[in-house]
Amino acid sequence: METRDDAVPGGMRIDWDVPIRMDDGAVLRADVFRPAADGRHPVIMTHGPYAKGLAFQEGYPGMWAPLAAKYPDATAGSSNRYQNWETVDPEKWVPEGYVCVRVDSRGAGRSPGLLDLLSPRETQDYYACVEWAGTQPWSNGKVGLLGISYYAMNQWQVAALRPPHLAAICPWEGAADLYREFARHGGILNTFTSVWFPVQVASVQHGVGERGARSPRTGEPVAGPGTLSDAERAARRTDTPAEMLSRPLDDDWYRDRSPELEKIDVPVLSAVNWAHHLHTRGGFEGYARAGSAAKWLEVHGNEHFAEFYTDYGVALQKRFFGHFLKGEDTGWHRQPPVLLNVRHVDGTFEGRPEQEWPLARTRWTELDLHLDSRSLSEKALTREERADFAATGEGLTLTTEPFPEETEITGPAAARLHVASTTTDADLFLTLRVLDPEGVDVTFVSGLDPAGVIGMGWLRASHRATDPGRSLPYRPWHPHDRVEPLTPGTAVPLDIEIWPTSVVVPAGHRLALTVTGRDFELPGSGPWPQVHGVPMKGHGIFLHNDPVDRPTEVFGGTTTLLSGPDHPSHLLLPYVPRVPRPPV
């Protein structure tokens, strides 16, 4: 079915539910938004499970309202009639000569079949969709991929398969390692998937039909046609949360759903949020490991759903795709390899071009853990110290002295801790915080939490083995391929990755490291904002509280930190000299 929207400058044709046949006979459905004038145009594509016909405003009102209120430029210049969660607005792309294609992945929305998220079959389908789009009469043969979160994660996947008509990708805030970034932080189950899956995926699985939402544009069920029973739909999907719970080690199931980044050869713009506990690490790893000769990194802050839609984000995207899909002189040849929006404690950002990541001028600094004084210091500890804490309690917080001058911390961080437990295992949660001169937390807008911290690292002690061939001083690599239980009371060294961060700490403020055996929570009694019914207390909805994964008899003991000449424990930080630079 085709409709037209002549209110869009130049006019727009919309083909609803276009069939795309897969090699096994399955048919996926796509909505195609294209210029009214005949011709061949570059394609911007997404493919995923969130239902192409579900209006952003109706499906995600809790995100749409703050986006429209706080970032008015994100919704300006468009009627917003075709807005869809985490995909581009056709009204901002079609008038500039692009075709926008949204595909419901197999088993989702209007596409029947087995719903198996991020599976090899789903990635093969995406490959077929790219090739279909690259050979249509309205296509110039160049397909670009652009979307957030899931629509970024699967870009990494399909790009590694090298579809011939894929010309460029822009994964905006997307994980690249299903085990380490999405399912299990440091080997600890992230319960996000069990919250997200029923609300955002199963709710729009193909077959929800008449019991679900309707497209405000076509009037058709966004997850139809046809209405299946709960039992029928359950039989037609993989239970992703259950799979992740049942698979504590990084096995073939995870590896089949994680891309071989080194095989990517198309131009890449990896856009990263400093504070998203699913996606931050993947954006940096994707940039570093992608085999592409032409690749760029951009890092920003604010809410997960903000900069993708703002004038800043859209302009960056158009400069990138205009260069690689249309051959236009957008100035992209002058784009620095790395563009950082460095965070300040007042909520502002300092845009700064760089030539590499991590920054070559980084002054890597080890701060010893002085446990008796609860302090962090470059001064080496000369005697042995130890401190105990209840694994389910508030943990230990160690702080620097007030910084004598403005200090920038930008880059990946890490810690080496010597740890013992009264049980056979322990989960370690490391939280980096900024404290003002009165000792009060300075909080930062993060991906999904309006009051987040500046850095986080996790590790299950029984997963402490590292791979020397893949580890870096600032990014230890854990294979997560075996369990090595602790001997109660015996200390072991743990190398813990802390995801990349950035903050300029003013003079008089302090940096704090909090070590806990459970998810950190900001001090105070709330009230806390909620997403999907989960109170956000500093880490959004990215929690690690599944009782099956973390039984109390194993993870509810007493944890001991040791530090000193025989048990060197330290925090490694990326201090960056403050050099005034012209704005970007």
Short mmCIF file of N, CA and C in Angstrom, two decimals, residues 242-346:
data_model
loop_
_atom_site.label_atom_id
_atom_site.label_comp_id
_atom_site.label_asym_id
_atom_site.label_seq_id
_atom_site.Cartn_x
_atom_site.Cartn_y
_atom_site.Cartn_z
N ALA A 242 15.89 -15.91 29.93
CA ALA A 242 16.17 -17.23 30.50
C ALA A 242 17.49 -17.79 29.96
N GLU A 243 17.77 -17.56 28.68
CA GLU A 243 19.04 -18.02 28.11
C GLU A 243 20.22 -17.36 28.83
N MET A 244 20.12 -16.07 29.08
CA MET A 244 21.22 -15.35 29.72
C MET A 244 21.40 -15.80 31.17
N LEU A 245 20.31 -16.06 31.85
CA LEU A 245 20.40 -16.55 33.22
C LEU A 245 21.05 -17.93 33.27
N SER A 246 20.73 -18.78 32.31
CA SER A 246 21.21 -20.16 32.33
C SER A 246 22.64 -20.31 31.82
N ARG A 247 23.21 -19.22 31.30
CA ARG A 247 24.55 -19.29 30.68
C ARG A 247 25.50 -18.32 31.40
N PRO A 248 26.09 -18.77 32.53
CA PRO A 248 26.96 -17.87 33.29
C PRO A 248 28.31 -17.61 32.65
N LEU A 249 28.73 -18.47 31.71
CA LEU A 249 30.03 -18.30 31.06
C LEU A 249 29.84 -17.86 29.61
N ASP A 250 30.89 -17.27 29.07
CA ASP A 250 30.85 -16.76 27.69
C ASP A 250 31.01 -17.94 26.73
N ASP A 251 29.89 -18.46 26.26
CA ASP A 251 29.90 -19.66 25.42
C ASP A 251 29.55 -19.32 23.98
N ASP A 252 29.33 -20.37 23.18
CA ASP A 252 29.04 -20.16 21.75
C ASP A 252 27.76 -19.38 21.54
N TRP A 253 26.79 -19.51 22.44
CA TRP A 253 25.52 -18.78 22.28
C TRP A 253 25.78 -17.28 22.27
N TYR A 254 26.60 -16.79 23.18
CA TYR A 254 26.94 -15.36 23.20
C TYR A 254 27.82 -15.00 22.01
N ARG A 255 28.80 -15.84 21.73
CA ARG A 255 29.73 -15.51 20.65
C ARG A 255 29.03 -15.48 19.30
N ASP A 256 28.02 -16.33 19.11
CA ASP A 256 27.26 -16.30 17.86
C ASP A 256 26.46 -15.01 17.72
N ARG A 257 26.25 -14.32 18.81
CA ARG A 257 25.46 -13.09 18.82
C ARG A 257 26.32 -11.85 19.05
N SER A 258 27.62 -12.01 18.92
CA SER A 258 28.55 -10.88 19.03
C SER A 258 29.38 -10.81 17.75
N PRO A 259 29.59 -9.62 17.22
CA PRO A 259 30.25 -9.51 15.91
C PRO A 259 31.75 -9.72 15.97
N GLU A 260 32.31 -10.15 14.86
CA GLU A 260 33.76 -10.14 14.66
C GLU A 260 34.12 -8.76 14.10
N LEU A 261 34.39 -7.84 15.01
CA LEU A 261 34.54 -6.44 14.63
C LEU A 261 35.67 -6.23 13.62
N GLU A 262 36.68 -7.04 13.72
CA GLU A 262 37.83 -6.88 12.82
C GLU A 262 37.47 -7.11 11.35
N LYS A 263 36.34 -7.77 11.08
CA LYS A 263 35.93 -8.01 9.69
C LYS A 263 35.19 -6.83 9.07
N ILE A 264 34.84 -5.84 9.86
CA ILE A 264 34.13 -4.67 9.33
C ILE A 264 35.09 -3.87 8.47
N ASP A 265 34.66 -3.50 7.26
CA ASP A 265 35.54 -2.75 6.37
C ASP A 265 34.91 -1.48 5.80
N VAL A 266 33.65 -1.20 6.13
CA VAL A 266 33.02 0.02 5.63
C VAL A 266 33.33 1.18 6.58
N PRO A 267 33.17 2.43 6.11
CA PRO A 267 33.35 3.56 7.01
C PRO A 267 32.43 3.49 8.22
N VAL A 268 32.97 3.85 9.38
CA VAL A 268 32.25 3.76 10.65
C VAL A 268 32.31 5.09 11.38
N LEU A 269 31.15 5.54 11.85
CA LEU A 269 31.09 6.61 12.84
C LEU A 269 30.46 6.00 14.08
N SER A 270 31.28 5.76 15.10
CA SER A 270 30.79 5.18 16.36
C SER A 270 30.48 6.32 17.32
N ALA A 271 29.19 6.48 17.64
CA ALA A 271 28.76 7.54 18.55
C ALA A 271 28.43 6.93 19.90
N VAL A 272 29.03 7.46 20.96
CA VAL A 272 29.01 6.83 22.27
C VAL A 272 28.49 7.80 23.32
N ASN A 273 27.74 7.27 24.28
CA ASN A 273 27.32 8.04 25.46
C ASN A 273 28.26 7.69 26.61
N TRP A 274 28.76 8.71 27.31
CA TRP A 274 29.68 8.46 28.41
C TRP A 274 29.09 7.56 29.49
N ALA A 275 27.78 7.50 29.61
CA ALA A 275 27.18 6.87 30.79
C ALA A 275 25.98 6.02 30.43
N HIS A 276 26.21 4.96 29.69
CA HIS A 276 25.15 4.02 29.42
C HIS A 276 25.66 2.62 29.73
N HIS A 277 25.07 1.96 30.72
CA HIS A 277 25.65 0.73 31.24
C HIS A 277 25.35 -0.50 30.40
N LEU A 278 24.83 -0.30 29.20
CA LEU A 278 24.79 -1.36 28.20
C LEU A 278 25.74 -1.07 27.06
N HIS A 279 25.90 0.20 26.71
CA HIS A 279 26.45 0.53 25.40
C HIS A 279 27.78 1.27 25.40
N THR A 280 28.17 1.89 26.50
CA THR A 280 29.38 2.72 26.47
C THR A 280 30.60 1.94 26.01
N ARG A 281 30.84 0.82 26.66
CA ARG A 281 32.04 0.04 26.33
C ARG A 281 32.04 -0.39 24.86
N GLY A 282 30.88 -0.81 24.35
CA GLY A 282 30.82 -1.31 22.99
C GLY A 282 31.17 -0.27 21.95
N GLY A 283 30.78 0.98 22.18
CA GLY A 283 31.12 2.02 21.23
C GLY A 283 32.61 2.25 21.11
N PHE A 284 33.30 2.20 22.26
CA PHE A 284 34.76 2.36 22.24
C PHE A 284 35.45 1.12 21.68
N GLU A 285 35.00 -0.06 22.08
CA GLU A 285 35.60 -1.29 21.57
C GLU A 285 35.36 -1.42 20.06
N GLY A 286 34.14 -1.07 19.62
CA GLY A 286 33.84 -1.14 18.20
C GLY A 286 34.75 -0.24 17.39
N TYR A 287 34.94 0.99 17.88
CA TYR A 287 35.83 1.91 17.19
C TYR A 287 37.26 1.38 17.15
N ALA A 288 37.74 0.87 18.27
CA ALA A 288 39.13 0.42 18.35
C ALA A 288 39.38 -0.81 17.49
N ARG A 289 38.42 -1.73 17.47
CA ARG A 289 38.66 -3.03 16.84
C ARG A 289 38.15 -3.14 15.40
N ALA A 290 37.28 -2.24 14.97
CA ALA A 290 36.76 -2.32 13.60
C ALA A 290 37.92 -2.31 12.61
N GLY A 291 37.84 -3.18 11.61
CA GLY A 291 38.90 -3.27 10.62
C GLY A 291 38.89 -2.16 9.58
N SER A 292 37.94 -1.27 9.65
CA SER A 292 37.78 -0.20 8.65
C SER A 292 38.99 0.74 8.64
N ALA A 293 39.40 1.10 7.44
CA ALA A 293 40.45 2.11 7.32
C ALA A 293 39.91 3.49 7.63
N ALA A 294 38.61 3.70 7.38
CA ALA A 294 37.97 4.98 7.63
C ALA A 294 37.01 4.83 8.81
N LYS A 295 37.40 5.35 9.97
CA LYS A 295 36.54 5.23 11.14
C LYS A 295 36.74 6.43 12.06
N TRP A 296 35.63 6.79 12.71
CA TRP A 296 35.60 7.96 13.57
C TRP A 296 34.87 7.62 14.87
N LEU A 297 35.24 8.34 15.91
CA LEU A 297 34.62 8.19 17.22
C LEU A 297 34.08 9.53 17.68
N GLU A 298 32.84 9.53 18.14
CA GLU A 298 32.23 10.72 18.75
C GLU A 298 31.66 10.31 20.09
N VAL A 299 31.89 11.14 21.13
CA VAL A 299 31.40 10.80 22.46
C VAL A 299 30.66 12.00 23.04
N HIS A 300 29.47 11.73 23.58
CA HIS A 300 28.60 12.77 24.10
C HIS A 300 28.03 12.32 25.44
N GLY A 301 27.17 13.15 26.00
CA GLY A 301 26.50 12.82 27.25
C GLY A 301 25.00 12.98 27.12
N ASN A 302 24.36 13.29 28.24
CA ASN A 302 22.92 13.46 28.32
C ASN A 302 22.18 12.12 28.16
N GLU A 303 20.87 12.21 28.09
CA GLU A 303 20.05 11.01 28.06
C GLU A 303 20.30 10.18 26.80
N HIS A 304 20.07 8.89 26.96
CA HIS A 304 20.28 7.95 25.86
C HIS A 304 19.51 8.34 24.61
N PHE A 305 18.32 8.93 24.80
CA PHE A 305 17.45 9.20 23.65
C PHE A 305 17.58 10.63 23.14
N ALA A 306 18.57 11.41 23.61
CA ALA A 306 18.60 12.83 23.30
C ALA A 306 19.38 13.18 22.03
N GLU A 307 20.71 13.03 22.07
CA GLU A 307 21.54 13.62 21.02
C GLU A 307 21.32 13.00 19.64
N PHE A 308 20.82 11.79 19.59
CA PHE A 308 20.50 11.20 18.29
C PHE A 308 19.52 12.06 17.52
N TYR A 309 18.60 12.72 18.23
CA TYR A 309 17.52 13.49 17.61
C TYR A 309 17.78 14.99 17.55
N THR A 310 18.75 15.50 18.33
CA THR A 310 18.98 16.94 18.37
C THR A 310 19.63 17.43 17.08
N ASP A 311 19.62 18.75 16.89
CA ASP A 311 20.28 19.32 15.72
C ASP A 311 21.76 18.92 15.68
N TYR A 312 22.39 18.88 16.85
CA TYR A 312 23.81 18.48 16.91
C TYR A 312 23.99 17.08 16.32
N GLY A 313 23.20 16.13 16.79
CA GLY A 313 23.35 14.76 16.33
C GLY A 313 22.98 14.58 14.88
N VAL A 314 21.86 15.15 14.46
CA VAL A 314 21.40 14.98 13.09
C VAL A 314 22.39 15.62 12.10
N ALA A 315 22.93 16.77 12.47
CA ALA A 315 23.91 17.42 11.59
C ALA A 315 25.15 16.55 11.42
N LEU A 316 25.61 15.95 12.51
CA LEU A 316 26.77 15.07 12.44
C LEU A 316 26.48 13.87 11.54
N GLN A 317 25.31 13.27 11.72
CA GLN A 317 24.92 12.11 10.91
C GLN A 317 24.85 12.47 9.43
N LYS A 318 24.27 13.61 9.13
CA LYS A 318 24.12 14.00 7.72
C LYS A 318 25.46 14.34 7.07
N ARG A 319 26.38 14.91 7.84
CA ARG A 319 27.70 15.17 7.27
C ARG A 319 28.40 13.86 6.93
N PHE A 320 28.26 12.87 7.80
CA PHE A 320 28.89 11.57 7.58
C PHE A 320 28.27 10.86 6.38
N PHE A 321 26.96 10.72 6.39
CA PHE A 321 26.32 9.98 5.30
C PHE A 321 26.30 10.76 4.00
N GLY A 322 26.23 12.09 4.07
CA GLY A 322 26.31 12.87 2.84
C GLY A 322 27.61 12.63 2.11
N HIS A 323 28.68 12.48 2.88
CA HIS A 323 30.00 12.23 2.30
C HIS A 323 30.08 10.83 1.68
N PHE A 324 29.62 9.81 2.43
CA PHE A 324 29.85 8.43 1.99
C PHE A 324 28.73 7.84 1.14
N LEU A 325 27.52 8.36 1.26
CA LEU A 325 26.42 7.82 0.46
C LEU A 325 26.09 8.67 -0.75
N LYS A 326 26.40 9.98 -0.68
CA LYS A 326 26.02 10.87 -1.77
C LYS A 326 27.22 11.50 -2.47
N GLY A 327 28.41 11.37 -1.88
CA GLY A 327 29.59 11.98 -2.48
C GLY A 327 29.60 13.48 -2.40
N GLU A 328 28.89 14.04 -1.44
CA GLU A 328 28.83 15.49 -1.29
C GLU A 328 30.03 16.00 -0.50
N ASP A 329 30.35 17.27 -0.72
CA ASP A 329 31.39 17.92 0.06
C ASP A 329 30.74 18.46 1.34
N THR A 330 30.68 17.63 2.35
CA THR A 330 30.08 18.04 3.63
C THR A 330 31.12 18.53 4.62
N GLY A 331 32.37 18.53 4.22
CA GLY A 331 33.44 18.88 5.15
C GLY A 331 33.92 17.70 5.98
N TRP A 332 33.39 16.51 5.68
CA TRP A 332 33.77 15.35 6.50
C TRP A 332 35.26 15.02 6.38
N HIS A 333 35.88 15.39 5.29
CA HIS A 333 37.31 15.10 5.14
C HIS A 333 38.14 15.87 6.17
N ARG A 334 37.52 16.86 6.81
CA ARG A 334 38.22 17.60 7.87
C ARG A 334 37.83 17.12 9.27
N GLN A 335 36.96 16.11 9.36
CA GLN A 335 36.50 15.62 10.65
C GLN A 335 37.65 14.96 11.41
N PRO A 336 37.89 15.36 12.66
CA PRO A 336 38.96 14.71 13.43
C PRO A 336 38.61 13.26 13.69
N PRO A 337 39.59 12.40 13.84
CA PRO A 337 39.31 10.98 14.11
C PRO A 337 38.46 10.78 15.37
N VAL A 338 38.67 11.65 16.35
CA VAL A 338 37.95 11.54 17.63
C VAL A 338 37.40 12.90 18.00
N LEU A 339 36.12 12.94 18.36
CA LEU A 339 35.48 14.16 18.83
C LEU A 339 34.87 13.86 20.20
N LEU A 340 35.41 14.50 21.23
CA LEU A 340 34.94 14.29 22.59
C LEU A 340 34.13 15.47 23.07
N ASN A 341 33.03 15.19 23.74
CA ASN A 341 32.30 16.20 24.49
C ASN A 341 32.59 15.94 25.96
N VAL A 342 33.61 16.61 26.45
CA VAL A 342 34.12 16.37 27.81
C VAL A 342 33.15 16.94 28.83
N ARG A 343 32.85 16.17 29.88
CA ARG A 343 31.84 16.57 30.87
C ARG A 343 32.42 17.52 31.91
N HIS A 344 31.57 18.47 32.30
CA HIS A 344 31.86 19.34 33.44
C HIS A 344 30.79 19.13 34.50
N VAL A 345 31.11 19.49 35.73
CA VAL A 345 30.20 19.20 36.84
C VAL A 345 28.94 20.05 36.81
N ASP A 346 28.94 21.14 36.04
CA ASP A 346 27.74 21.97 35.95
C ASP A 346 26.77 21.49 34.87
#
